[in-house]
Coordinates of C-alpha atoms in Angstrom, one line a residue:
Chain A
M1 CA 118.9 48.2 101.0
A2 CA 117.4 50.8 98.7
K3 CA 118.3 51.6 95.1
V4 CA 117.9 55.2 93.9
V5 CA 118.1 55.7 90.1
I6 CA 118.7 59.2 88.7
L7 CA 118.0 60.0 85.1
G8 CA 120.2 62.8 83.9
A9 CA 123.4 64.3 85.2
G10 CA 122.8 68.0 84.7
I11 CA 122.6 70.5 87.5
A12 CA 119.5 68.8 89.1
G13 CA 120.5 65.2 88.5
H14 CA 124.1 65.6 89.6
T15 CA 123.1 67.6 92.7
A16 CA 120.7 64.9 93.7
A17 CA 123.2 62.2 93.2
A18 CA 125.9 64.0 95.2
H19 CA 123.7 64.6 98.2
L20 CA 122.2 61.1 98.1
R21 CA 125.7 59.5 98.0
R22 CA 127.1 61.7 100.8
Q23 CA 124.2 61.0 103.2
L24 CA 123.2 57.4 102.4
S25 CA 125.3 54.5 103.7
K26 CA 127.1 52.4 101.1
E27 CA 124.6 49.6 101.5
H28 CA 122.2 51.8 99.5
E29 CA 122.8 52.1 95.7
V30 CA 122.9 55.4 93.9
L31 CA 122.9 55.0 90.1
V32 CA 123.0 57.8 87.5
V33 CA 121.9 57.1 84.0
S34 CA 122.8 59.9 81.5
P35 CA 123.6 60.0 77.8
N36 CA 126.2 62.7 78.5
R37 CA 129.8 61.8 79.3
N38 CA 130.5 65.2 80.9
Y39 CA 129.1 67.5 83.5
Q40 CA 128.7 71.0 82.2
W41 CA 128.3 74.2 84.1
V42 CA 125.7 75.7 81.7
P43 CA 125.7 79.3 83.0
S44 CA 129.2 79.9 81.8
N45 CA 128.4 78.8 78.2
I46 CA 127.9 82.4 77.2
W47 CA 131.6 83.0 77.8
I48 CA 132.5 80.2 75.5
G49 CA 130.2 81.9 72.9
I50 CA 132.4 85.0 73.0
G51 CA 135.7 83.1 73.0
R52 CA 136.6 84.1 76.6
M53 CA 136.4 80.5 77.9
E54 CA 136.9 77.1 76.3
P55 CA 134.6 74.1 76.7
K56 CA 137.3 72.4 78.9
D57 CA 136.7 75.3 81.4
V58 CA 133.1 74.4 82.0
I59 CA 133.0 70.6 81.8
F60 CA 134.6 67.5 83.4
P61 CA 134.0 63.8 82.8
L62 CA 131.5 62.2 85.0
E63 CA 132.6 58.5 85.1
P64 CA 135.9 58.9 87.0
L65 CA 134.2 61.1 89.7
Y66 CA 131.3 58.7 90.1
K67 CA 133.7 55.8 90.3
K68 CA 135.7 57.5 93.0
K69 CA 132.6 58.5 95.0
G70 CA 130.8 55.2 94.8
I71 CA 128.0 56.4 92.5
G72 CA 127.0 54.0 89.7
Y73 CA 126.9 55.4 86.2
K74 CA 125.6 54.1 82.9
Q75 CA 126.0 56.2 79.8
A76 CA 122.6 55.5 78.4
K77 CA 119.3 57.3 77.5
V78 CA 116.0 56.3 78.9
S79 CA 113.4 55.0 76.4
S80 CA 110.4 54.0 78.5
F81 CA 109.1 54.1 82.1
H82 CA 107.5 51.0 83.8
P83 CA 106.4 52.2 87.2
E84 CA 104.5 49.0 88.0
G85 CA 107.1 46.6 86.6
S86 CA 106.0 44.0 84.1
D87 CA 104.7 40.5 84.0
T88 CA 108.3 39.2 84.3
E89 CA 109.7 41.9 86.6
H90 CA 107.8 42.7 89.8
K91 CA 109.8 45.8 90.7
P92 CA 109.3 49.2 88.9
F93 CA 112.0 49.8 86.2
V94 CA 113.1 52.1 83.4
R95 CA 114.2 50.7 80.0
V96 CA 117.4 52.4 78.9
E97 CA 119.6 52.2 75.8
Y98 CA 123.4 52.5 75.9
V99 CA 124.7 55.3 73.7
F100 CA 128.5 54.7 73.9
G101 CA 131.1 52.1 73.9
E102 CA 130.8 48.3 73.3
Q103 CA 127.3 48.2 74.7
K104 CA 126.0 51.0 72.3
G105 CA 122.5 50.2 71.1
I106 CA 121.9 47.5 73.8
Q107 CA 118.8 47.9 75.9
E108 CA 118.6 47.1 79.6
D109 CA 115.8 47.3 82.3
I110 CA 117.0 49.1 85.4
T111 CA 114.9 48.5 88.5
Y112 CA 114.6 51.1 91.3
D113 CA 113.0 51.8 94.7
Y114 CA 113.1 55.6 94.0
L115 CA 113.4 57.3 90.7
I116 CA 114.5 60.9 90.1
N117 CA 113.7 62.1 86.6
A118 CA 116.2 65.0 86.0
T119 CA 116.3 64.7 82.3
G120 CA 115.8 68.5 81.8
P121 CA 114.4 69.8 78.6
K122 CA 114.7 68.7 75.0
L123 CA 116.1 71.6 73.0
A124 CA 113.3 71.7 70.5
F125 CA 114.9 73.4 67.5
D126 CA 112.5 71.4 65.4
L127 CA 109.6 73.5 66.6
T128 CA 110.9 76.5 64.6
E129 CA 111.3 75.9 60.9
N130 CA 114.9 75.6 59.8
L131 CA 116.3 76.6 63.2
L132 CA 119.3 74.5 63.7
P133 CA 122.5 75.7 65.3
G134 CA 125.3 76.3 62.8
T135 CA 123.0 76.6 59.8
N136 CA 121.4 79.7 58.2
K137 CA 123.8 81.9 60.1
T138 CA 122.0 81.0 63.4
Y139 CA 123.7 79.7 66.5
S140 CA 122.8 78.7 70.1
V141 CA 124.6 78.8 73.4
C142 CA 122.5 76.1 75.1
T143 CA 125.3 73.6 75.3
Y144 CA 129.1 74.0 75.4
D145 CA 129.5 72.7 71.8
H146 CA 126.8 75.0 70.5
A147 CA 128.5 77.9 72.3
A148 CA 131.9 77.0 70.8
H149 CA 130.3 76.9 67.4
A150 CA 128.7 80.3 68.0
W151 CA 132.1 81.7 68.9
S152 CA 133.5 80.3 65.6
G153 CA 130.7 82.1 63.7
L154 CA 131.1 85.4 65.6
K155 CA 134.9 85.3 65.3
D156 CA 134.6 84.9 61.5
L157 CA 132.2 87.9 61.4
I158 CA 134.5 90.1 63.5
G159 CA 137.4 89.1 61.3
K160 CA 135.5 90.1 58.2
L161 CA 134.5 93.4 59.7
K162 CA 138.1 94.2 60.7
N163 CA 139.4 93.5 57.3
T164 CA 136.7 95.3 55.3
N165 CA 134.7 98.5 55.9
T166 CA 131.4 96.7 55.7
T167 CA 128.5 96.7 58.1
A168 CA 126.7 93.8 59.7
R169 CA 123.5 93.0 61.6
I170 CA 123.4 90.8 64.6
L171 CA 120.2 89.4 66.0
I172 CA 120.0 87.8 69.5
G173 CA 117.0 86.6 71.5
T174 CA 114.3 83.9 71.5
G175 CA 113.7 81.7 68.5
H176 CA 110.2 80.5 69.3
P177 CA 106.9 82.2 70.3
K178 CA 107.0 80.3 73.7
A179 CA 110.7 80.1 74.3
T180 CA 112.2 80.6 77.7
C181 CA 115.7 81.3 79.0
Q182 CA 115.6 85.0 78.0
G183 CA 118.3 85.5 80.7
A184 CA 120.9 83.6 78.7
A185 CA 120.2 85.5 75.5
F186 CA 120.3 88.8 77.5
E187 CA 123.7 87.9 78.8
Y188 CA 124.9 86.9 75.4
I189 CA 123.8 90.1 73.6
L190 CA 125.6 92.3 76.2
N191 CA 128.8 90.1 76.1
V192 CA 128.7 90.2 72.3
E193 CA 128.3 94.0 72.4
Q194 CA 131.4 94.3 74.7
E195 CA 133.4 92.0 72.4
L196 CA 132.5 94.1 69.4
R197 CA 133.8 97.2 71.2
R198 CA 136.9 95.4 72.3
N199 CA 137.6 94.4 68.7
K200 CA 136.9 98.0 67.6
V201 CA 134.1 97.0 65.2
R202 CA 131.1 98.1 67.3
E203 CA 130.3 101.1 65.0
Q204 CA 129.9 98.7 62.0
V205 CA 127.3 96.5 63.7
E206 CA 123.5 97.0 64.2
L207 CA 122.7 94.9 67.2
T208 CA 119.1 93.9 67.8
W209 CA 117.3 92.1 70.6
I210 CA 114.3 90.0 69.6
S211 CA 112.0 88.4 72.2
N212 CA 108.6 87.0 72.9
E213 CA 108.5 89.2 76.0
Y214 CA 105.7 91.8 76.1
K215 CA 108.1 94.2 77.9
L216 CA 111.9 94.2 78.3
G217 CA 113.1 92.5 81.5
D218 CA 110.2 90.1 81.7
F219 CA 112.6 87.1 81.7
G220 CA 109.7 84.7 81.9
M221 CA 109.0 85.9 85.4
D222 CA 106.4 88.6 84.6
G223 CA 109.1 91.2 85.1
M224 CA 109.9 92.4 88.6
L225 CA 110.0 95.5 90.7
M226 CA 113.3 95.7 92.5
R227 CA 115.4 98.0 94.5
V228 CA 118.3 99.5 92.6
S229 CA 120.6 101.9 94.6
G230 CA 117.9 101.9 97.2
K231 CA 115.1 103.1 94.9
P232 CA 112.3 101.0 93.4
M233 CA 112.8 100.3 89.7
K234 CA 111.0 98.0 87.3
S235 CA 113.0 95.4 85.4
D236 CA 111.8 96.8 82.0
E237 CA 113.2 100.2 83.0
L238 CA 116.5 98.7 84.1
V239 CA 117.0 96.7 80.8
E240 CA 115.8 99.6 78.7
M241 CA 118.4 101.8 80.4
V242 CA 121.2 99.2 79.7
F243 CA 120.1 98.7 76.1
A244 CA 119.9 102.4 75.4
D245 CA 123.4 102.8 77.0
R246 CA 124.8 100.1 74.8
G247 CA 123.0 101.2 71.6
I248 CA 121.0 98.0 71.3
K249 CA 117.7 98.0 69.5
W250 CA 114.8 95.8 70.5
I251 CA 111.8 94.0 69.0
L252 CA 109.2 92.7 71.6
G253 CA 106.2 90.4 71.4
A254 CA 107.9 88.6 68.6
G255 CA 107.3 84.9 68.0
V256 CA 109.9 83.6 65.6
T257 CA 108.4 80.8 63.5
K258 CA 110.9 80.3 60.7
V259 CA 114.5 80.9 59.8
E260 CA 116.1 81.1 56.4
E261 CA 119.7 82.0 55.4
G262 CA 120.2 85.3 57.3
K263 CA 116.5 85.9 57.8
A264 CA 114.2 85.4 60.8
F265 CA 110.4 85.3 60.2
Y266 CA 108.2 86.3 63.1
E267 CA 104.7 87.2 64.0
N268 CA 104.1 90.0 66.6
L269 CA 101.3 90.6 69.0
D270 CA 99.6 92.9 66.5
G271 CA 99.3 90.0 64.2
E272 CA 101.8 91.3 61.7
F273 CA 104.1 88.9 59.9
K274 CA 107.6 90.5 59.6
T275 CA 111.2 89.6 58.7
E276 CA 114.4 90.6 60.3
E277 CA 117.7 90.1 58.4
F278 CA 121.0 89.3 60.0
D279 CA 124.6 88.2 59.4
F280 CA 124.8 86.4 62.7
A281 CA 122.0 85.3 65.1
M282 CA 121.8 83.5 68.4
L283 CA 118.2 82.3 69.0
I284 CA 117.1 80.3 72.0
P285 CA 114.9 77.4 70.9
A286 CA 111.7 76.2 72.6
F287 CA 112.1 73.7 75.4
S288 CA 109.9 70.6 75.3
G289 CA 109.5 67.3 77.1
H290 CA 111.4 64.3 75.6
G291 CA 108.3 62.4 74.5
F292 CA 108.9 59.5 76.9
K293 CA 106.3 56.7 77.0
A294 CA 105.1 54.9 80.2
Y295 CA 103.5 51.4 80.5
D296 CA 101.7 49.6 83.3
K297 CA 102.2 46.0 84.4
A298 CA 100.0 44.7 81.5
N299 CA 102.1 46.8 79.1
K300 CA 99.2 49.3 78.6
D301 CA 100.2 52.8 77.7
I302 CA 99.9 55.0 80.8
T303 CA 101.9 58.0 79.6
E304 CA 99.2 60.4 80.6
K305 CA 99.7 59.4 84.3
L306 CA 103.3 60.5 84.2
F307 CA 103.7 63.1 81.5
K308 CA 102.1 66.3 80.4
G309 CA 104.9 67.2 78.0
F310 CA 107.2 67.3 81.1
M311 CA 106.6 65.0 84.1
I312 CA 103.4 65.5 86.2
V313 CA 104.2 66.4 89.8
D314 CA 102.3 67.8 92.8
A315 CA 101.2 71.0 91.0
D316 CA 97.6 72.2 90.4
Y317 CA 97.1 71.6 86.7
S318 CA 93.5 72.7 86.6
S319 CA 92.8 75.2 83.8
K320 CA 92.1 78.7 85.1
P321 CA 92.5 82.3 83.9
Y322 CA 95.6 84.3 84.7
E323 CA 93.7 86.4 87.3
D324 CA 93.1 83.2 89.3
W325 CA 96.7 81.9 89.3
T326 CA 98.2 81.6 92.8
V327 CA 101.5 80.5 94.2
Q328 CA 99.7 77.5 95.6
D329 CA 99.5 76.1 92.0
W330 CA 103.2 75.4 92.0
P331 CA 104.6 72.1 93.2
E332 CA 106.3 71.7 96.6
T333 CA 107.8 68.2 96.6
Y334 CA 108.1 67.4 92.9
Q335 CA 106.6 64.0 93.5
N336 CA 104.4 62.3 90.9
P337 CA 100.9 61.9 92.5
T338 CA 100.2 58.5 91.0
Y339 CA 103.6 56.8 91.5
Q340 CA 104.9 58.3 94.7
N341 CA 108.4 57.0 94.4
I342 CA 109.0 59.0 91.2
F343 CA 110.2 62.7 91.4
A344 CA 111.0 65.3 88.8
P345 CA 113.1 68.3 90.0
G346 CA 114.8 70.9 87.9
I347 CA 113.4 71.5 84.4
A348 CA 111.9 68.0 84.1
F349 CA 108.6 68.8 85.9
A350 CA 105.6 70.1 84.1
P351 CA 104.8 73.6 85.3
P352 CA 101.1 74.3 86.1
H353 CA 101.2 77.4 83.9
S354 CA 103.6 80.2 82.8
I355 CA 104.6 82.9 85.2
S356 CA 104.4 85.7 82.6
K357 CA 100.9 86.8 81.6
P358 CA 99.9 84.7 78.6
R359 CA 99.2 86.8 75.5
K360 CA 97.9 85.9 72.0
S361 CA 98.6 87.7 68.7
K362 CA 95.6 89.1 66.8
N363 CA 95.8 85.8 64.8
G364 CA 95.5 83.7 68.0
T365 CA 99.1 82.7 68.3
D366 CA 100.4 82.3 71.8
I367 CA 103.4 84.7 72.2
F368 CA 104.8 84.8 75.7
P369 CA 107.7 83.3 77.6
S370 CA 107.5 79.9 79.2
P371 CA 108.5 79.8 82.9
P372 CA 112.3 79.6 83.6
R373 CA 113.4 76.8 86.0
T374 CA 117.1 76.7 85.3
G375 CA 120.2 77.1 87.5
M376 CA 119.6 77.8 91.1
P377 CA 116.0 76.5 91.3
S378 CA 117.2 73.2 89.7
G379 CA 119.8 72.7 92.3
I380 CA 117.4 73.6 95.2
T381 CA 114.6 71.4 94.0
A382 CA 117.0 68.5 93.4
K383 CA 118.4 68.8 96.9
L384 CA 115.0 68.8 98.6
V385 CA 113.9 65.7 96.6
A386 CA 117.2 64.0 97.6
D387 CA 116.6 65.0 101.3
N388 CA 113.0 63.6 101.2
I389 CA 114.3 60.3 99.8
I390 CA 117.2 60.1 102.3
D391 CA 114.7 60.7 105.2
S392 CA 112.4 58.1 103.8
I393 CA 115.2 55.5 103.5
T394 CA 116.8 56.2 106.8
T395 CA 113.6 56.5 108.9
G396 CA 111.7 53.7 107.1
S397 CA 108.6 55.9 106.6
E398 CA 107.8 58.1 103.6
S399 CA 108.9 61.7 104.3
R400 CA 107.8 64.8 102.5
K401 CA 108.9 67.4 105.0
H402 CA 111.3 69.1 102.6
K403 CA 109.4 71.5 100.4
G404 CA 110.3 74.2 98.0
S405 CA 107.7 75.9 95.9
L406 CA 108.8 78.6 93.4
G407 CA 106.3 80.7 95.2
N408 CA 108.4 80.5 98.4
M409 CA 111.9 80.3 97.0
G410 CA 114.5 83.0 96.2
A411 CA 116.9 83.1 93.4
A412 CA 119.9 85.1 92.2
C413 CA 120.3 85.9 88.5
I414 CA 123.8 87.2 87.9
A415 CA 123.8 88.3 84.3
S416 CA 127.2 88.8 82.9
S417 CA 127.3 91.9 80.7
G418 CA 130.9 91.8 79.7
Y419 CA 134.0 89.7 80.5
G420 CA 137.2 91.0 82.1
L421 CA 138.7 91.2 85.5
L422 CA 138.7 95.0 85.4
Q423 CA 136.7 95.7 82.2
G424 CA 133.9 93.2 82.9
S425 CA 130.5 94.1 84.2
G426 CA 127.4 92.3 85.4
I427 CA 123.8 92.9 86.3
S428 CA 123.1 91.2 89.6
I429 CA 119.4 90.5 90.5
T430 CA 118.1 88.7 93.5
T431 CA 114.4 87.9 93.6
F432 CA 112.0 86.5 96.2
P433 CA 109.9 84.7 95.4
I434 CA 110.6 83.4 91.9
A435 CA 106.9 83.0 91.1
P436 CA 105.3 86.3 92.2
D437 CA 102.9 86.1 95.2
Y438 CA 100.5 89.0 94.4
K439 CA 98.4 88.3 97.6
K440 CA 101.4 88.4 100.0
Y441 CA 103.1 91.3 98.3
P442 CA 100.3 93.3 96.5
E443 CA 102.1 96.6 96.6
S444 CA 105.4 95.5 95.1
G445 CA 104.5 93.4 92.1
G446 CA 104.3 90.1 94.0
R447 CA 107.8 90.3 95.4
D448 CA 109.5 91.1 98.7
L449 CA 111.3 94.4 98.0
N450 CA 113.8 93.8 100.7
K451 CA 115.0 90.6 98.9
T452 CA 114.5 91.7 95.3
I453 CA 117.3 94.0 94.4
G454 CA 119.3 94.9 91.3
A455 CA 122.9 96.2 90.9
L456 CA 125.0 97.1 87.9
G457 CA 128.8 97.1 87.7
L458 CA 132.1 95.3 87.8
A459 CA 131.2 93.4 91.0
G460 CA 128.5 91.5 89.1
H461 CA 131.2 90.0 86.9
W462 CA 133.3 89.0 89.9
V463 CA 130.2 87.4 91.5
K464 CA 129.5 85.4 88.3
L465 CA 133.1 84.4 88.0
S466 CA 133.2 83.3 91.7
L467 CA 130.1 81.3 91.2
H468 CA 131.6 79.6 88.2
Y469 CA 134.6 78.4 90.2
A470 CA 132.6 77.6 93.4
F471 CA 130.0 75.5 91.6
I472 CA 132.5 73.6 89.5
Y473 CA 134.4 72.9 92.8
K474 CA 131.1 71.8 94.3
A475 CA 130.1 69.6 91.3
K476 CA 133.5 67.9 91.5
M477 CA 132.6 67.0 95.1
K478 CA 135.9 68.3 96.5
P479 CA 136.4 68.6 100.3
F480 CA 133.4 70.3 102.1
W481 CA 131.6 70.8 98.7
W482 CA 128.3 70.4 100.5
L483 CA 128.8 73.6 102.5
I484 CA 128.3 75.6 99.3
P485 CA 124.5 76.2 99.0
E486 CA 122.6 75.4 95.9
Chain B
M1 CA 112.2 107.6 77.3
A2 CA 114.9 105.4 78.9
K3 CA 116.7 106.6 82.0
K4 CA 120.3 107.4 81.2
I5 CA 123.2 106.0 83.1
S6 CA 125.0 109.2 84.4
R7 CA 128.8 109.6 84.2
F8 CA 129.0 109.4 88.0
E9 CA 127.0 106.1 88.0
K10 CA 129.4 104.7 85.3
F11 CA 132.3 105.8 87.5
V12 CA 130.8 103.9 90.4
M13 CA 130.1 100.8 88.3
K14 CA 133.7 100.6 87.0
N15 CA 135.6 101.7 90.1
P16 CA 137.3 98.5 91.4
F17 CA 137.6 99.8 95.0
I18 CA 133.9 100.7 95.3
Q19 CA 133.0 97.5 93.4
F20 CA 135.0 95.4 95.9
Y21 CA 132.6 96.5 98.6
M22 CA 129.7 95.9 96.3
F23 CA 131.0 92.4 95.7
L24 CA 131.0 91.7 99.4
Y25 CA 127.5 93.2 99.7
L26 CA 126.2 91.1 96.8
N27 CA 127.6 87.9 98.2
V28 CA 125.9 88.5 101.6
K29 CA 122.7 89.5 99.9
I30 CA 122.6 86.4 97.6
L31 CA 123.4 84.1 100.6
S32 CA 120.6 85.8 102.6
V33 CA 118.1 85.5 99.8
V34 CA 119.0 82.0 98.6
A35 CA 120.4 80.2 101.6
H36 CA 117.8 81.7 104.0
G37 CA 115.5 78.8 103.1
H38 CA 112.5 77.9 101.1
G39 CA 109.3 76.0 101.7
G40 CA 105.8 75.2 100.7
T41 CA 102.9 77.6 100.1
R42 CA 99.9 75.5 101.0

């Protein structure tokens, strides 16, 4: 009998738990430890942020589902890792602290045979001075409650604009020099623009995109060359075309370092320190590791063996210049090299480096996007980790045959650019591979042009809406859920 | 200078009948790119 413990119940953790439970017999234990009560389908948060969906549309409680499916669940947060056990416990364990109910505050040591760390990122608002959702007129759409709060702020502003003849400034983008998740901010600015038009106040608003990207459409993926209507087009040209069509201004190479009431302070790549004023802002924070500690059997600190901010896996972390980066640097099995029964899929693994070219301002400040690992790659990497663990348990020998490097993995990014069954629109992008392979595809920006395409239009909205319903169906583990690919 | 989206392109982007076929195409394309598989690089 084996015990698999999964830390986190987001896209990666929940996907891993679902596949493990479906394929392992009941004699094996699958246990999820998460401080969150609900599963949330994060990609739809932007629609909560414009009031077109409610939090209840994107979440459901985890405990009843896990009880029904035979998955153990503890509403707790991990506080330390003990991969060698301790002087009193011979098995490896994690120390967790309950965060809800009668057991709140109580600590427990949970042993495991296999551990999946799917704790995702810490939303590091604290790395940008005064950046806190709901204060200083700044908001976030990173969680469903942040997004609901953002809609409340936006609704108030729209109401004010409707009742008066005043003007307003809206600023949307990244809130840290090394923030990632530009895609979510990109979706949000386009959805906000459509809602302003729908409410007939668009003419009163100056809408500005602010980002740490060197060029529009970088998305933390070094941009991409894609086929649009059969012709090659760069992602910066595509986004510039959309922004120009929507009357959206942009500020690039901007590292936001501080926020005050209605003001964002940023440094640009020219080394200038500037300020942008706003009446409403949605700024994506930096993502960081959770600051977990790890200890060996003698209680000696071994955090550096497990963590490098995020969790260390089978990547090549040697320091080398951008020109020497290859797809071989990226992990394939998401296994910790020191403790081989520990895995970190999704956002929890430490990337070997960024995907976008690193750039510094004239003052030496790093200003470039961190690599995105959200959504589809999180699900895919979680499933392959689960598959390797299932094979290892069922065959009795350690299996690592399931592999999935970002350098050999495709992804679809369906960016909503407006909500509505007939009035909606979306920008659909498929890309292969996620991390560009400049050696294999030297003529097309490191990507396969037959698999890297872009399309604009109403169909994109329908695809995103279909994915919303399909993935919530899948997450609820309804009949044949496993036929829906990650 | 940004490329402009022409009136014809806007018509295509908003036309539900044309977009229905685009919807089918996109689903097939996404499945072929994502579900086609993934692997290592070393």
